[in-house]
Tab-separated table of C-alpha atoms in Angstrom:
chain	number	residue	atom	x	y	z
A	29	MET	CA	-5.569	94.688	89.838
A	30	MET	CA	-7.851	93.147	92.457
A	31	ASN	CA	-11.245	94.371	91.269
A	32	ALA	CA	-13.254	91.854	93.273
A	33	THR	CA	-15.914	92.885	95.773
A	34	HIS	CA	-16.112	90.936	99.039
A	35	SER	CA	-19.233	90.702	101.181
A	36	LEU	CA	-18.238	91.075	104.849
A	37	ALA	CA	-21.582	91.367	106.589
A	38	GLN	CA	-25.232	91.547	105.617
A	39	ASP	CA	-24.957	95.193	104.579
A	40	VAL	CA	-21.186	95.758	104.241
A	41	ILE	CA	-18.863	95.102	101.317
A	42	LEU	CA	-15.159	95.574	100.745
A	43	ARG	CA	-14.484	96.904	97.256
A	44	PRO	CA	-11.735	98.749	95.409
A	45	ALA	CA	-11.721	102.477	96.113
A	46	ALA	CA	-12.801	104.871	93.365
A	47	LEU	CA	-12.467	108.605	92.815
A	48	THR	CA	-16.245	108.833	93.199
A	49	ASP	CA	-15.798	107.854	96.880
A	50	ALA	CA	-14.291	111.242	97.738
A	51	GLU	CA	-17.418	112.879	99.165
A	52	SER	CA	-18.392	109.784	101.161
A	53	CYS	CA	-14.821	109.372	102.484
A	54	ALA	CA	-14.785	112.996	103.586
A	55	ALA	CA	-18.082	112.549	105.450
A	56	ALA	CA	-16.924	109.352	107.201
A	57	LEU	CA	-13.543	110.807	108.142
A	58	THR	CA	-15.166	113.987	109.469
A	59	ARG	CA	-17.666	111.960	111.484
A	60	SER	CA	-14.870	109.759	112.890
A	61	ARG	CA	-12.253	112.491	113.346
A	62	ALA	CA	-12.375	112.798	117.144
A	63	TYR	CA	-12.614	109.032	117.596
A	64	MET	CA	-9.548	108.363	115.396
A	65	SER	CA	-7.424	111.335	116.506
A	66	PRO	CA	-5.313	109.389	119.058
A	67	TRP	CA	-4.042	107.138	116.220
A	68	GLU	CA	-3.857	109.571	113.313
A	69	PRO	CA	-1.437	112.277	112.164
A	70	ILE	CA	-2.597	115.839	112.568
A	71	ARG	CA	-4.113	116.678	109.198
A	72	HIS	CA	-4.776	119.939	107.393
A	73	GLU	CA	-8.461	120.901	107.369
A	74	SER	CA	-8.590	120.314	103.617
A	75	PHE	CA	-8.016	116.576	104.216
A	76	TYR	CA	-11.587	116.323	105.542
A	77	THR	CA	-13.177	117.894	102.444
A	78	PRO	CA	-14.409	116.148	99.298
A	79	ARG	CA	-11.690	117.930	97.322
A	80	GLY	CA	-9.003	116.819	99.775
A	81	GLN	CA	-10.245	113.244	99.590
A	82	ALA	CA	-10.404	113.411	95.788
A	83	GLU	CA	-6.748	114.456	95.752
A	84	ARG	CA	-5.817	111.677	98.201
A	85	LEU	CA	-7.750	109.064	96.227
A	86	ALA	CA	-6.286	110.238	92.910
A	87	GLY	CA	-2.806	109.732	94.361
A	88	LEU	CA	-3.682	106.275	95.675
A	89	LEU	CA	-5.244	105.261	92.360
A	90	ALA	CA	-2.099	106.399	90.511
A	91	GLU	CA	-0.062	104.287	92.941
A	92	ARG	CA	-2.450	101.381	92.287
A	93	ASP	CA	-1.974	101.739	88.540
A	94	ALA	CA	1.804	101.634	89.087
A	95	ARG	CA	1.302	98.465	91.217
A	96	HIS	CA	2.650	100.159	94.360
A	97	ALA	CA	-0.615	100.397	96.344
A	98	MET	CA	-4.093	98.917	96.533
A	99	PRO	CA	-6.851	100.975	98.193
A	100	TRP	CA	-10.202	99.503	99.240
A	101	VAL	CA	-13.224	100.962	100.987
A	102	LEU	CA	-15.792	99.411	103.268
A	103	ALA	CA	-19.216	100.432	101.990
A	104	ASP	CA	-22.650	100.020	103.525
A	105	GLY	CA	-25.832	98.905	101.754
A	106	GLU	CA	-26.252	102.384	100.275
A	107	ASP	CA	-22.610	102.389	99.055
A	108	ARG	CA	-21.538	104.969	101.652
A	109	VAL	CA	-17.927	104.639	102.803
A	110	ILE	CA	-17.673	103.392	106.383
A	111	GLY	CA	-13.974	102.543	106.433
A	112	ALA	CA	-10.924	101.911	104.320
A	113	LEU	CA	-7.994	99.537	103.990
A	114	THR	CA	-4.900	100.210	101.939
A	115	LEU	CA	-1.858	98.203	101.013
A	116	THR	CA	1.023	100.600	100.377
A	117	GLY	CA	4.673	100.190	99.532
A	118	ILE	CA	3.933	97.088	97.489
A	119	VAL	CA	7.209	95.510	96.445
A	120	LEU	CA	7.201	92.577	94.060
A	121	GLY	CA	10.181	90.481	92.961
A	122	PRO	CA	11.754	88.337	95.661
A	123	PHE	CA	10.405	90.509	98.547
A	124	ARG	CA	6.668	90.433	97.634
A	125	SER	CA	5.581	92.537	100.577
A	126	ALA	CA	3.309	95.461	101.467
A	127	ALA	CA	2.249	97.562	104.450
A	128	LEU	CA	-1.361	97.583	105.634
A	129	GLY	CA	-3.324	100.490	107.055
A	130	TYR	CA	-7.021	100.556	107.942
A	131	TRP	CA	-9.787	102.413	109.751
A	132	VAL	CA	-13.484	101.870	110.451
A	133	ASP	CA	-16.132	104.553	110.912
A	134	VAL	CA	-16.845	105.437	114.539
A	135	ASP	CA	-20.465	104.317	114.084
A	136	ARG	CA	-19.358	100.819	112.957
A	137	ALA	CA	-16.318	100.245	115.214
A	138	GLY	CA	-16.220	97.222	117.488
A	139	ARG	CA	-18.441	95.034	115.286
A	140	GLY	CA	-15.779	92.808	113.712
A	141	LEU	CA	-15.678	94.665	110.395
A	142	ALA	CA	-11.962	95.463	110.601
A	143	THR	CA	-11.167	91.822	111.319
A	144	ALA	CA	-13.293	90.571	108.405
A	145	ALA	CA	-11.849	93.202	106.070
A	146	VAL	CA	-8.218	92.534	107.056
A	147	ARG	CA	-8.781	88.815	106.441
A	148	ALA	CA	-10.251	89.560	102.998
A	149	VAL	CA	-7.341	91.867	102.111
A	150	CYS	CA	-4.818	89.233	103.206
A	151	ASP	CA	-6.547	86.633	101.032
A	152	ALA	CA	-6.614	89.001	98.041
A	153	ALA	CA	-2.972	89.987	98.575
A	154	ARG	CA	-1.949	86.321	98.585
A	155	ASP	CA	-4.249	85.044	95.843
A	156	GLU	CA	-4.365	88.001	93.451
A	157	LEU	CA	-1.060	89.802	94.031
A	158	GLY	CA	0.999	86.803	95.060
A	159	LEU	CA	2.422	88.656	98.043
A	160	HIS	CA	4.463	86.683	100.566
A	161	ARG	CA	3.885	88.945	103.579
A	162	ILE	CA	2.039	91.968	104.888
A	163	GLU	CA	3.230	94.181	107.699
A	164	ALA	CA	1.341	96.589	109.920
A	165	GLY	CA	2.220	98.853	112.825
A	166	THR	CA	0.191	100.040	115.792
A	167	MET	CA	0.913	102.464	118.571
A	168	LEU	CA	1.869	100.637	121.752
A	169	ASP	CA	-1.478	101.329	123.434
A	170	ASN	CA	-3.735	100.596	120.440
A	171	THR	CA	-4.884	97.254	121.805
A	172	ALA	CA	-8.023	97.142	119.634
A	173	SER	CA	-5.951	97.224	116.444
A	174	GLN	CA	-3.470	94.736	117.894
A	175	GLN	CA	-6.367	92.361	118.593
A	176	VAL	CA	-7.588	92.695	114.998
A	177	LEU	CA	-4.127	91.842	113.704
A	178	ALA	CA	-3.763	88.874	116.086
A	179	LYS	CA	-7.163	87.478	115.030
A	180	CYS	CA	-5.985	87.726	111.416
A	181	GLY	CA	-2.773	85.763	111.963
A	182	PHE	CA	-0.301	88.627	112.338
A	183	GLU	CA	2.607	88.173	114.746
A	184	GLN	CA	4.594	90.916	116.451
A	185	PHE	CA	8.157	91.014	115.187
A	186	GLY	CA	9.536	94.174	116.723
A	187	THR	CA	9.101	97.609	118.178
A	188	ALA	CA	10.037	100.793	116.333
A	189	PRO	CA	10.915	103.793	118.522
A	190	ARG	CA	9.493	107.137	117.344
A	191	TYR	CA	8.156	105.409	114.218
A	192	LEU	CA	5.398	107.787	113.064
A	193	HIS	CA	4.319	111.341	113.873
A	194	ILE	CA	0.866	110.716	115.332
A	195	ASN	CA	-1.396	113.229	117.053
A	196	GLY	CA	1.417	115.757	117.323
A	197	GLN	CA	4.254	113.522	118.580
A	198	TRP	CA	6.672	110.894	117.316
A	199	ARG	CA	5.199	107.644	118.630
A	200	ASP	CA	6.657	104.212	119.260
A	201	HIS	CA	4.922	101.385	117.376
A	202	ARG	CA	4.627	97.637	117.626
A	203	LEU	CA	5.392	96.019	114.277
A	204	PHE	CA	3.428	93.010	113.067
A	205	GLN	CA	3.611	90.790	110.026
A	206	ARG	CA	1.653	87.981	108.507
A	207	ILE	CA	3.335	85.479	106.255
A	208	LEU	CA	0.780	84.698	103.556
A	209	HIS	CA	2.500	81.685	101.933
A	210	ASP	CA	5.902	80.134	101.516
A	211	GLY	CA	5.712	79.340	97.813
A	212	PRO	CA	8.158	80.832	95.322
A	213	PRO	CA	7.518	84.356	94.015
A	214	GLN	CA	5.309	84.637	90.954
A	215	LEU	CA	7.196	85.796	87.905
């Protein structure tokens, strides 16, 4: 499922995640931990270790194999992870929908990589999975992420009170969706 690699910038690619990314994911998440903490759940220390990332990736890859998720990583020219995007909760049939989550390494934030990667994931979700829509949520004050979604054709469709437990509290979120096509579902 969706094994293509997409070039996003001169030295950055979007490719399917692999179990071998665990150490690099742990390093990027550790490096970006303080930067991302306002928008992330409080995590156990083991989450930031290669073993913790191997366990997380193994779960995502099992979900991918069951056609319920699709994890990608952003990798630099040396194949180090500098971000990730994941479609979760993939539902086929007449719904053909998924939820999108993403992050970019603190050292690469603000350079348009999230926007390019979200566009590539939307194209792959439409063209390779045949999804009809993708949804995403942001905390009310996460304007940077809201701008990424807007640039990628997402529209706000609601607000969810106390939607996710983020940084120690239940937080309200703005909900966005992008309709990818209006054709009939693939059988």
